[in-house]
Amino acid sequence: MYESILVPTDGSDTAEFAADHAVALAVAFDATVHVLGVVDVEGEAGPFSAGGVDDEFVDRLEADAETAVASVVDAMGAQPVETAVVEGDPAETIVEYAVEEGIDLVTMGTHGRTGLDRVVTGSTSAHVVRESPVPVVTVRDVDGSLSTEYDDVLIPTDGSPAAAVAIDHGIAVADAFDATVHAVYVVDTMALAGGADTTMAGGGGGVATGDLLEPLVSSGEDATNGIAERARDAGLDATTQVVEGSPGSVLVDYVDEESIDFVTMGTHGRTGLDRVLLGSTTERVMRHANAPVLSVRHENPE
């Protein structure tokens, strides 16, 4: 599924931890790794850029970027590697490079340096997730403790096309690592209560929350069973669960409780009562889950 994997780096620990996961994925899929350093002259210069930036300053930034790239390359071992150092806005440059080079997967940390040395930051990764036409793996790792052996892969779903775009990716990763697939559907009880005009089951008037809950649970069972069946057809173990709560919080907790090693999910889902996976939910999981999160952007039909 992935023949080329892009790793943007700024030399920060988080970026290097993300590179470790890129290597694991590259080995599993026999992919070429592209290591990209972005020289953000305007962003690094800050308020001093109004009067222009001298060549020495730019040379220093380019040297720092080349050092960061070289550090990642050293960790690649025998894996095929291509490198580039490009000047521009980090988020825009990463997305443009992915498109121009035909990249299949981007892997990056969710936090990088700050201040004058900033290149890849949390806001940059969020922008790339939202704008990238190819899947993006974000790695929130503060101490390099996240395993690159993926034994359990979580695929959240709400049964929508937006969630479905991530299923193939989740199963492919699970298959490459011989992992167990966890298919989870979260019934958003806060949205459910709002749609029920706050009338609970057994109360008088209005629509009872219990009346709305049952079909959602049934839909969740259908959606998760469908994923599990596909995983089992691929020769993988699979488990399903339908739970209630706030989607972002439930999924983050599930990652910890079930020792999930990798998450794949769409960046947009349904709205209203059927909402489970929204961009905000994906971003919450991306920022708080103790596992790499592969996000796949769903293109809404015109």
PDB file of C-alpha atoms in Angstrom:
ATOM      1  CA  MET A   1       0.000   0.000   0.000  1.00  0.00           C
ATOM      2  CA  TYR A   2       2.862   2.405   0.756  1.00  0.00           C
ATOM      3  CA  GLU A   3       5.787   2.631  -1.638  1.00  0.00           C
ATOM      4  CA  SER A   4       7.064   6.006  -0.434  1.00  0.00           C
ATOM      5  CA  ILE A   5       6.937   7.526   3.058  1.00  0.00           C
ATOM      6  CA  LEU A   6       7.726  11.172   3.801  1.00  0.00           C
ATOM      7  CA  VAL A   7       9.372  12.142   7.086  1.00  0.00           C
ATOM      8  CA  PRO A   8       9.587  15.904   7.746  1.00  0.00           C
ATOM      9  CA  THR A   9      12.142  16.717  10.438  1.00  0.00           C
ATOM     10  CA  ASP A  10      13.450  19.680  12.379  1.00  0.00           C
ATOM     11  CA  GLY A  11      15.967  17.737  14.439  1.00  0.00           C
ATOM     12  CA  SER A  12      13.762  17.711  17.539  1.00  0.00           C
ATOM     13  CA  ASP A  13      13.385  14.567  19.635  1.00  0.00           C
ATOM     14  CA  THR A  14       9.727  14.273  18.625  1.00  0.00           C
ATOM     15  CA  ALA A  15      10.603  14.401  14.945  1.00  0.00           C
ATOM     16  CA  GLU A  16      13.245  11.714  15.421  1.00  0.00           C
ATOM     17  CA  PHE A  17      10.816   9.496  17.347  1.00  0.00           C
ATOM     18  CA  ALA A  18       8.381   9.878  14.441  1.00  0.00           C
ATOM     19  CA  ALA A  19      11.174   8.832  12.105  1.00  0.00           C
ATOM     20  CA  ASP A  20      11.535   5.585  14.059  1.00  0.00           C
ATOM     21  CA  HIS A  21       7.927   4.770  13.233  1.00  0.00           C
ATOM     22  CA  ALA A  22       8.477   5.735   9.622  1.00  0.00           C
ATOM     23  CA  VAL A  23      11.332   3.240   9.476  1.00  0.00           C
ATOM     24  CA  ALA A  24       9.152   0.495  10.993  1.00  0.00           C
ATOM     25  CA  LEU A  25       6.437   1.161   8.415  1.00  0.00           C
ATOM     26  CA  ALA A  26       8.948   1.430   5.581  1.00  0.00           C
ATOM     27  CA  VAL A  27      10.467  -1.936   6.466  1.00  0.00           C
ATOM     28  CA  ALA A  28       7.033  -3.540   6.770  1.00  0.00           C
ATOM     29  CA  PHE A  29       5.911  -2.230   3.381  1.00  0.00           C
ATOM     30  CA  ASP A  30       9.318  -2.209   1.657  1.00  0.00           C
ATOM     31  CA  ALA A  31       8.961   1.530   1.040  1.00  0.00           C
ATOM     32  CA  THR A  32      11.415   4.285   0.191  1.00  0.00           C
ATOM     33  CA  VAL A  33      11.742   6.971   2.872  1.00  0.00           C
ATOM     34  CA  HIS A  34      11.911  10.633   1.901  1.00  0.00           C
ATOM     35  CA  VAL A  35      13.473  12.787   4.625  1.00  0.00           C
ATOM     36  CA  LEU A  36      12.534  16.466   4.303  1.00  0.00           C
ATOM     37  CA  GLY A  37      14.037  19.451   6.076  1.00  0.00           C
ATOM     38  CA  VAL A  38      12.113  22.715   5.755  1.00  0.00           C
ATOM     39  CA  VAL A  39      13.914  26.050   6.060  1.00  0.00           C
ATOM     40  CA  ASP A  40      11.329  28.473   7.391  1.00  0.00           C
ATOM     41  CA  VAL A  41      13.248  31.717   6.871  1.00  0.00           C
ATOM     42  CA  GLU A  42      10.293  34.022   7.443  1.00  0.00           C
ATOM     43  CA  GLY A  43       9.049  32.151  10.492  1.00  0.00           C
ATOM     44  CA  GLU A  44      12.480  31.807  12.063  1.00  0.00           C
ATOM     45  CA  ALA A  45      13.413  35.445  11.486  1.00  0.00           C
ATOM     46  CA  GLY A  46      10.195  36.657  13.090  1.00  0.00           C
ATOM     47  CA  PRO A  47       9.916  40.432  13.539  1.00  0.00           C
ATOM     48  CA  PHE A  48      13.491  40.892  12.363  1.00  0.00           C
ATOM     49  CA  SER A  49      12.558  39.835   8.840  1.00  0.00           C
ATOM     50  CA  ALA A  50      10.973  43.214   8.052  1.00  0.00           C
ATOM     51  CA  GLY A  51      14.377  44.644   7.258  1.00  0.00           C
ATOM     52  CA  GLY A  52      15.466  41.617   5.288  1.00  0.00           C
ATOM     53  CA  VAL A  53      17.423  38.521   6.243  1.00  0.00           C
ATOM     54  CA  ASP A  54      21.132  38.259   5.549  1.00  0.00           C
ATOM     55  CA  ASP A  55      22.710  35.339   3.740  1.00  0.00           C
ATOM     56  CA  GLU A  56      24.588  34.185   6.831  1.00  0.00           C
ATOM     57  CA  PHE A  57      21.318  33.703   8.711  1.00  0.00           C
ATOM     58  CA  VAL A  58      19.817  31.701   5.832  1.00  0.00           C
ATOM     59  CA  ASP A  59      22.979  29.609   5.546  1.00  0.00           C
ATOM     60  CA  ARG A  60      22.744  28.761   9.243  1.00  0.00           C
ATOM     61  CA  LEU A  61      19.124  27.672   8.880  1.00  0.00           C
ATOM     62  CA  GLU A  62      19.986  25.520   5.871  1.00  0.00           C
ATOM     63  CA  ALA A  63      22.906  23.954   7.754  1.00  0.00           C
ATOM     64  CA  ASP A  64      20.639  23.163  10.699  1.00  0.00           C
ATOM     65  CA  ALA A  65      18.087  21.582   8.367  1.00  0.00           C
ATOM     66  CA  GLU A  66      20.752  19.495   6.654  1.00  0.00           C
ATOM     67  CA  THR A  67      22.028  18.314  10.040  1.00  0.00           C
ATOM     68  CA  ALA A  68      18.503  17.327  11.069  1.00  0.00           C
ATOM     69  CA  VAL A  69      18.000  15.410   7.835  1.00  0.00           C
ATOM     70  CA  ALA A  70      21.364  13.657   8.189  1.00  0.00           C
ATOM     71  CA  SER A  71      20.478  12.569  11.729  1.00  0.00           C
ATOM     72  CA  VAL A  72      17.329  10.847  10.492  1.00  0.00           C
ATOM     73  CA  VAL A  73      19.127   9.257   7.560  1.00  0.00           C
ATOM     74  CA  ASP A  74      21.667   7.745   9.958  1.00  0.00           C
ATOM     75  CA  ALA A  75      18.812   5.906  11.671  1.00  0.00           C
ATOM     76  CA  MET A  76      17.461   4.443   8.429  1.00  0.00           C
ATOM     77  CA  GLY A  77      19.915   1.583   8.175  1.00  0.00           C
ATOM     78  CA  ALA A  78      19.680  -0.184   4.829  1.00  0.00           C
ATOM     79  CA  GLN A  79      16.276   1.283   3.965  1.00  0.00           C
ATOM     80  CA  PRO A  80      16.222   3.242   0.655  1.00  0.00           C
ATOM     81  CA  VAL A  81      16.315   6.973   1.419  1.00  0.00           C
ATOM     82  CA  GLU A  82      15.918  10.190  -0.535  1.00  0.00           C
ATOM     83  CA  THR A  83      16.563  13.584   1.037  1.00  0.00           C
ATOM     84  CA  ALA A  84      15.655  17.203   0.398  1.00  0.00           C
ATOM     85  CA  VAL A  85      16.027  20.573   2.109  1.00  0.00           C
ATOM     86  CA  VAL A  86      13.460  23.101   0.918  1.00  0.00           C
ATOM     87  CA  GLU A  87      12.749  26.698   1.872  1.00  0.00           C
ATOM     88  CA  GLY A  88       9.163  27.709   2.635  1.00  0.00           C
ATOM     89  CA  ASP A  89       6.286  27.571   5.064  1.00  0.00           C
ATOM     90  CA  PRO A  90       6.559  24.175   6.835  1.00  0.00           C
ATOM     91  CA  ALA A  91       2.956  23.007   6.525  1.00  0.00           C
ATOM     92  CA  GLU A  92       2.511  24.148   2.931  1.00  0.00           C
ATOM     93  CA  THR A  93       5.906  22.795   1.900  1.00  0.00           C
ATOM     94  CA  ILE A  94       5.243  19.361   3.403  1.00  0.00           C
ATOM     95  CA  VAL A  95       1.914  19.044   1.590  1.00  0.00           C
ATOM     96  CA  GLU A  96       3.362  20.314  -1.700  1.00  0.00           C
ATOM     97  CA  TYR A  97       6.309  17.925  -1.483  1.00  0.00           C
ATOM     98  CA  ALA A  98       3.981  14.996  -0.806  1.00  0.00           C
ATOM     99  CA  VAL A  99       1.956  15.824  -3.917  1.00  0.00           C
ATOM    100  CA  GLU A 100       4.883  16.570  -6.214  1.00  0.00           C
ATOM    101  CA  GLU A 101       6.847  13.458  -5.243  1.00  0.00           C
ATOM    102  CA  GLY A 102       3.874  11.087  -5.276  1.00  0.00           C
ATOM    103  CA  ILE A 103       4.240  10.267  -1.583  1.00  0.00           C
ATOM    104  CA  ASP A 104       1.907   7.566  -0.223  1.00  0.00           C
ATOM    105  CA  LEU A 105       2.212   8.308   3.499  1.00  0.00           C
ATOM    106  CA  VAL A 106       3.492  11.171   5.668  1.00  0.00           C
ATOM    107  CA  THR A 107       4.858  10.443   9.145  1.00  0.00           C
ATOM    108  CA  MET A 108       5.591  13.315  11.519  1.00  0.00           C
ATOM    109  CA  GLY A 109       5.715  14.339  15.163  1.00  0.00           C
ATOM    110  CA  THR A 110       2.958  16.454  16.685  1.00  0.00           C
ATOM    111  CA  HIS A 111       5.399  18.818  18.371  1.00  0.00           C
ATOM    112  CA  GLY A 112       8.746  20.226  17.377  1.00  0.00           C
ATOM    113  CA  ARG A 113      10.919  23.096  18.387  1.00  0.00           C
ATOM    114  CA  THR A 114       9.574  26.464  19.448  1.00  0.00           C
ATOM    115  CA  GLY A 115      10.681  30.057  19.074  1.00  0.00           C
ATOM    116  CA  LEU A 116      13.373  30.887  16.555  1.00  0.00           C
ATOM    117  CA  ASP A 117      14.194  27.219  15.943  1.00  0.00           C
ATOM    118  CA  ARG A 118      10.594  26.226  15.122  1.00  0.00           C
ATOM    119  CA  VAL A 119      10.056  24.217  11.965  1.00  0.00           C
ATOM    120  CA  VAL A 120       7.649  21.350  12.654  1.00  0.00           C
ATOM    121  CA  THR A 121       5.133  22.131  15.417  1.00  0.00           C
ATOM    122  CA  GLY A 122       1.786  20.852  16.625  1.00  0.00           C
ATOM    123  CA  SER A 123      -0.029  23.432  14.539  1.00  0.00           C
ATOM    124  CA  THR A 124       1.977  22.374  11.512  1.00  0.00           C
ATOM    125  CA  SER A 125       1.048  18.716  11.915  1.00  0.00           C
ATOM    126  CA  ALA A 126      -2.621  19.625  12.387  1.00  0.00           C
ATOM    127  CA  HIS A 127      -2.524  21.691   9.188  1.00  0.00           C
ATOM    128  CA  VAL A 128      -0.876  18.846   7.268  1.00  0.00           C
ATOM    129  CA  VAL A 129      -3.500  16.366   8.519  1.00  0.00           C
ATOM    130  CA  ARG A 130      -6.286  18.683   7.355  1.00  0.00           C
ATOM    131  CA  GLU A 131      -4.778  19.516   3.966  1.00  0.00           C
ATOM    132  CA  SER A 132      -2.762  16.487   2.884  1.00  0.00           C
ATOM    133  CA  PRO A 133      -4.355  14.433   0.086  1.00  0.00           C
ATOM    134  CA  VAL A 134      -2.401  11.405   1.358  1.00  0.00           C
ATOM    135  CA  PRO A 135      -2.684   9.737   4.778  1.00  0.00           C
ATOM    136  CA  VAL A 136      -0.661  11.228   7.636  1.00  0.00           C
ATOM    137  CA  VAL A 137       0.731   9.392  10.654  1.00  0.00           C
ATOM    138  CA  THR A 138       1.224  11.691  13.630  1.00  0.00           C
ATOM    139  CA  VAL A 139       3.358  10.559  16.551  1.00  0.00           C
ATOM    140  CA  ARG A 140       2.916  12.111  19.987  1.00  0.00           C
ATOM    141  CA  ASP A 141       5.944  10.798  21.800  1.00  0.00           C
ATOM    142  CA  VAL A 142       7.774  12.725  24.495  1.00  0.00           C
ATOM    143  CA  ASP A 143      10.351  10.154  25.543  1.00  0.00           C
ATOM    144  CA  GLY A 144      10.635   7.589  22.752  1.00  0.00           C
ATOM    145  CA  SER A 145       8.630   5.036  24.721  1.00  0.00           C
ATOM    146  CA  LEU A 146       6.054   4.176  22.040  1.00  0.00           C
ATOM    147  CA  SER A 147       6.626   0.768  20.519  1.00  0.00           C
ATOM    148  CA  THR A 148       7.293   0.381  16.813  1.00  0.00           C
ATOM    149  CA  GLU A 149       5.963  -3.179  17.046  1.00  0.00           C
ATOM    150  CA  TYR A 150       2.267  -2.846  16.315  1.00  0.00           C
ATOM    151  CA  ASP A 151       0.438  -5.751  17.941  1.00  0.00           C
ATOM    152  CA  ASP A 152      -2.953  -4.047  18.320  1.00  0.00           C
ATOM    153  CA  VAL A 153      -4.465  -1.674  15.744  1.00  0.00           C
ATOM    154  CA  LEU A 154      -7.551   0.418  16.519  1.00  0.00           C
ATOM    155  CA  ILE A 155     -10.002   1.305  13.738  1.00  0.00           C
ATOM    156  CA  PRO A 156     -12.760   3.608  15.062  1.00  0.00           C
ATOM    157  CA  THR A 157     -15.880   3.862  12.907  1.00  0.00           C
ATOM    158  CA  ASP A 158     -19.273   5.517  12.729  1.00  0.00           C
ATOM    159  CA  GLY A 159     -20.291   3.617   9.610  1.00  0.00           C
ATOM    160  CA  SER A 160     -19.941   6.720   7.425  1.00  0.00           C
ATOM    161  CA  PRO A 161     -17.921   7.007   4.194  1.00  0.00           C
ATOM    162  CA  ALA A 162     -15.561   9.364   6.017  1.00  0.00           C
ATOM    163  CA  ALA A 163     -14.723   6.672   8.546  1.00  0.00           C
ATOM    164  CA  ALA A 164     -14.615   3.962   5.870  1.00  0.00           C
ATOM    165  CA  VAL A 165     -11.683   5.567   4.057  1.00  0.00           C
ATOM    166  CA  ALA A 166      -9.409   4.575   6.939  1.00  0.00           C
ATOM    167  CA  ILE A 167     -10.430   0.912   7.126  1.00  0.00           C
ATOM    168  CA  ASP A 168      -8.216  -0.353   4.302  1.00  0.00           C
ATOM    169  CA  HIS A 169      -5.245   1.456   5.836  1.00  0.00           C
ATOM    170  CA  GLY A 170      -5.894   0.014   9.265  1.00  0.00           C
ATOM    171  CA  ILE A 171      -6.198  -3.520   7.949  1.00  0.00           C
ATOM    172  CA  ALA A 172      -3.106  -3.100   5.770  1.00  0.00           C
ATOM    173  CA  VAL A 173      -1.012  -1.978   8.737  1.00  0.00           C
ATOM    174  CA  ALA A 174      -2.424  -4.752  10.920  1.00  0.00           C
ATOM    175  CA  ASP A 175      -1.667  -7.292   8.202  1.00  0.00           C
ATOM    176  CA  ALA A 176       1.908  -6.032   7.799  1.00  0.00           C
ATOM    177  CA  PHE A 177       2.533  -6.444  11.543  1.00  0.00           C
ATOM    178  CA  ASP A 178       0.246  -9.457  12.119  1.00  0.00           C
ATOM    179  CA  ALA A 179      -1.706  -7.350  14.616  1.00  0.00           C
ATOM    180  CA  THR A 180      -5.136  -7.760  16.173  1.00  0.00           C
ATOM    181  CA  VAL A 181      -7.739  -5.340  14.790  1.00  0.00           C
ATOM    182  CA  HIS A 182      -9.953  -3.487  17.271  1.00  0.00           C
ATOM    183  CA  ALA A 183     -13.108  -2.110  15.608  1.00  0.00           C
ATOM    184  CA  VAL A 184     -14.806   0.432  17.883  1.00  0.00           C
ATOM    185  CA  TYR A 185     -17.976   2.480  17.477  1.00  0.00           C
ATOM    186  CA  VAL A 186     -18.648   5.302  19.944  1.00  0.00           C
ATOM    187  CA  VAL A 187     -22.226   6.473  20.472  1.00  0.00           C
ATOM    188  CA  ASP A 188     -21.915  10.170  21.260  1.00  0.00           C
ATOM    189  CA  THR A 189     -24.230  10.432  24.259  1.00  0.00           C
ATOM    190  CA  MET A 190     -23.872  14.212  24.519  1.00  0.00           C
ATOM    191  CA  ALA A 191     -25.101  14.704  20.957  1.00  0.00           C
ATOM    192  CA  LEU A 192     -27.747  12.058  21.558  1.00  0.00           C
ATOM    193  CA  ALA A 193     -29.133  13.829  24.610  1.00  0.00           C
ATOM    194  CA  GLY A 194     -29.262  17.116  22.727  1.00  0.00           C
ATOM    195  CA  GLY A 195     -31.157  15.532  19.853  1.00  0.00           C
ATOM    196  CA  ALA A 196     -33.634  13.995  22.274  1.00  0.00           C
ATOM    197  CA  ASP A 197     -34.669  17.416  23.612  1.00  0.00           C
ATOM    198  CA  THR A 198     -33.141  16.329  26.966  1.00  0.00           C
ATOM    199  CA  THR A 199     -36.079  13.903  27.559  1.00  0.00           C
ATOM    200  CA  MET A 200     -34.736  10.688  29.080  1.00  0.00           C
ATOM    201  CA  ALA A 201     -36.274   7.257  28.756  1.00  0.00           C
ATOM    202  CA  GLY A 202     -39.280   6.914  31.044  1.00  0.00           C
ATOM    203  CA  GLY A 203     -39.987  10.662  31.082  1.00  0.00           C
ATOM    204  CA  GLY A 204     -43.056  12.329  29.711  1.00  0.00           C
ATOM    205  CA  GLY A 205     -43.288  13.917  26.268  1.00  0.00           C
ATOM    206  CA  GLY A 206     -40.657  14.380  23.590  1.00  0.00           C
ATOM    207  CA  VAL A 207     -38.440  11.668  22.153  1.00  0.00           C
ATOM    208  CA  ALA A 208     -36.841   9.351  24.699  1.00  0.00           C
ATOM    209  CA  THR A 209     -33.063   9.077  24.570  1.00  0.00           C
ATOM    210  CA  GLY A 210     -33.428   5.320  24.902  1.00  0.00           C
ATOM    211  CA  ASP A 211     -35.496   5.258  21.716  1.00  0.00           C
ATOM    212  CA  LEU A 212     -32.620   6.888  19.847  1.00  0.00           C
ATOM    213  CA  LEU A 213     -29.886   4.841  21.472  1.00  0.00           C
ATOM    214  CA  GLU A 214     -31.041   1.412  20.337  1.00  0.00           C
ATOM    215  CA  PRO A 215     -30.757   1.984  16.558  1.00  0.00           C
ATOM    216  CA  LEU A 216     -27.362   3.650  17.017  1.00  0.00           C
ATOM    217  CA  VAL A 217     -26.071   0.690  18.982  1.00  0.00           C
ATOM    218  CA  SER A 218     -27.406  -1.608  16.245  1.00  0.00           C
ATOM    219  CA  SER A 219     -25.687   0.501  13.579  1.00  0.00           C
ATOM    220  CA  GLY A 220     -22.495   0.367  15.593  1.00  0.00           C
ATOM    221  CA  GLU A 221     -22.635  -3.392  15.790  1.00  0.00           C
ATOM    222  CA  ASP A 222     -23.137  -3.628  12.026  1.00  0.00           C
ATOM    223  CA  ALA A 223     -20.239  -1.235  11.348  1.00  0.00           C
ATOM    224  CA  THR A 224     -17.779  -2.906  13.698  1.00  0.00           C
ATOM    225  CA  ASN A 225     -18.746  -6.409  12.622  1.00  0.00           C
ATOM    226  CA  GLY A 226     -18.146  -5.385   9.020  1.00  0.00           C
ATOM    227  CA  ILE A 227     -14.593  -4.294   9.841  1.00  0.00           C
ATOM    228  CA  ALA A 228     -13.947  -7.420  11.876  1.00  0.00           C
ATOM    229  CA  GLU A 229     -15.142  -9.614   9.018  1.00  0.00           C
ATOM    230  CA  ARG A 230     -12.775  -7.893   6.595  1.00  0.00           C
ATOM    231  CA  ALA A 231      -9.903  -8.300   9.051  1.00  0.00           C
ATOM    232  CA  ARG A 232     -10.655 -11.995   9.559  1.00  0.00           C
ATOM    233  CA  ASP A 233     -10.862 -12.483   5.788  1.00  0.00           C
ATOM    234  CA  ALA A 234      -7.283 -11.171   5.732  1.00  0.00           C
ATOM    235  CA  GLY A 235      -6.302 -13.802   8.280  1.00  0.00           C
ATOM    236  CA  LEU A 236      -6.200 -11.441  11.255  1.00  0.00           C
ATOM    237  CA  ASP A 237      -7.667 -11.636  14.723  1.00  0.00           C
ATOM    238  CA  ALA A 238     -10.349  -9.013  15.374  1.00  0.00           C
ATOM    239  CA  THR A 239     -12.448  -7.735  18.235  1.00  0.00           C
ATOM    240  CA  THR A 240     -15.441  -5.370  18.240  1.00  0.00           C
ATOM    241  CA  GLN A 241     -16.909  -2.991  20.772  1.00  0.00           C
ATOM    242  CA  VAL A 242     -19.752  -0.440  20.843  1.00  0.00           C
ATOM    243  CA  VAL A 243     -19.401   2.061  23.676  1.00  0.00           C
ATOM    244  CA  GLU A 244     -21.104   5.244  24.817  1.00  0.00           C
ATOM    245  CA  GLY A 245     -19.554   8.571  25.697  1.00  0.00           C
ATOM    246  CA  SER A 246     -17.633  11.497  24.224  1.00  0.00           C
ATOM    247  CA  PRO A 247     -15.853  10.078  21.134  1.00  0.00           C
ATOM    248  CA  GLY A 248     -12.476  11.746  21.602  1.00  0.00           C
ATOM    249  CA  SER A 249     -12.203  10.903  25.282  1.00  0.00           C
ATOM    250  CA  VAL A 250     -13.479   7.352  24.845  1.00  0.00           C
ATOM    251  CA  LEU A 251     -11.001   6.601  22.069  1.00  0.00           C
ATOM    252  CA  VAL A 252      -8.049   8.065  23.972  1.00  0.00           C
ATOM    253  CA  ASP A 253      -8.986   5.983  27.018  1.00  0.00           C
ATOM    254  CA  TYR A 254      -9.450   2.884  24.857  1.00  0.00           C
ATOM    255  CA  VAL A 255      -5.918   3.247  23.523  1.00  0.00           C
ATOM    256  CA  ASP A 256      -4.543   3.150  27.075  1.00  0.00           C
ATOM    257  CA  GLU A 257      -6.851   0.462  28.437  1.00  0.00           C
ATOM    258  CA  GLU A 258      -6.347  -1.952  25.533  1.00  0.00           C
ATOM    259  CA  SER A 259      -2.643  -1.180  24.967  1.00  0.00           C
ATOM    260  CA  ILE A 260      -3.291  -0.065  21.388  1.00  0.00           C
ATOM    261  CA  ASP A 261      -0.129   0.428  19.339  1.00  0.00           C
ATOM    262  CA  PHE A 262      -1.564   2.152  16.254  1.00  0.00           C
ATOM    263  CA  VAL A 263      -4.773   4.004  15.336  1.00  0.00           C
ATOM    264  CA  THR A 264      -6.272   4.651  11.904  1.00  0.00           C
ATOM    265  CA  MET A 265      -9.230   6.995  11.436  1.00  0.00           C
ATOM    266  CA  GLY A 266     -10.908   9.372   9.007  1.00  0.00           C
ATOM    267  CA  THR A 267     -10.697  13.103   9.599  1.00  0.00           C
ATOM    268  CA  HIS A 268     -14.418  13.761   9.135  1.00  0.00           C
ATOM    269  CA  GLY A 269     -17.563  11.854  10.011  1.00  0.00           C
ATOM    270  CA  ARG A 270     -21.274  12.428  10.265  1.00  0.00           C
ATOM    271  CA  THR A 271     -22.907  15.375  11.957  1.00  0.00           C
ATOM    272  CA  GLY A 272     -25.857  15.748  14.288  1.00  0.00           C
ATOM    273  CA  LEU A 273     -27.108  12.683  16.118  1.00  0.00           C
ATOM    274  CA  ASP A 274     -25.009  10.318  14.031  1.00  0.00           C
ATOM    275  CA  ARG A 275     -21.745  12.165  14.654  1.00  0.00           C
ATOM    276  CA  VAL A 276     -18.948  10.041  16.019  1.00  0.00           C
ATOM    277  CA  LEU A 277     -15.802  10.936  14.112  1.00  0.00           C
ATOM    278  CA  LEU A 278     -15.270  14.600  13.329  1.00  0.00           C
ATOM    279  CA  GLY A 279     -12.156  16.502  12.478  1.00  0.00           C
ATOM    280  CA  SER A 280     -12.093  17.729  16.069  1.00  0.00           C
ATOM    281  CA  THR A 281     -12.313  14.159  17.378  1.00  0.00           C
ATOM    282  CA  THR A 282      -9.457  13.036  15.155  1.00  0.00           C
ATOM    283  CA  GLU A 283      -7.374  15.988  16.276  1.00  0.00           C
ATOM    284  CA  ARG A 284      -8.085  15.208  19.936  1.00  0.00           C
ATOM    285  CA  VAL A 285      -6.978  11.614  19.473  1.00  0.00           C
ATOM    286  CA  MET A 286      -3.959  12.768  17.516  1.00  0.00           C
ATOM    287  CA  ARG A 287      -2.900  15.116  20.314  1.00  0.00           C
ATOM    288  CA  HIS A 288      -3.634  12.880  23.317  1.00  0.00           C
ATOM    289  CA  ALA A 289      -3.474   9.196  22.370  1.00  0.00           C
ATOM    290  CA  ASN A 290      -0.382   7.269  23.408  1.00  0.00           C
ATOM    291  CA  ALA A 291      -0.052   5.668  19.983  1.00  0.00           C
ATOM    292  CA  PRO A 292       0.687   6.821  16.427  1.00  0.00           C
ATOM    293  CA  VAL A 293      -2.475   7.971  14.653  1.00  0.00           C
ATOM    294  CA  LEU A 294      -2.902   7.485  10.917  1.00  0.00           C
ATOM    295  CA  SER A 295      -5.423  10.058   9.648  1.00  0.00           C
ATOM    296  CA  VAL A 296      -7.074   9.780   6.252  1.00  0.00           C
ATOM    297  CA  ARG A 297      -8.821  12.850   4.890  1.00  0.00           C
ATOM    298  CA  HIS A 298     -12.237  12.181   3.403  1.00  0.00           C
ATOM    299  CA  GLU A 299     -13.049  14.112   0.243  1.00  0.00           C
ATOM    300  CA  ASN A 300     -16.688  15.158   0.247  1.00  0.00           C
ATOM    301  CA  PRO A 301     -18.313  14.726  -3.173  1.00  0.00           C
ATOM    302  CA  GLU A 302     -19.135  17.947  -4.966  1.00  0.00           C
TER     303      GLU A 302
END
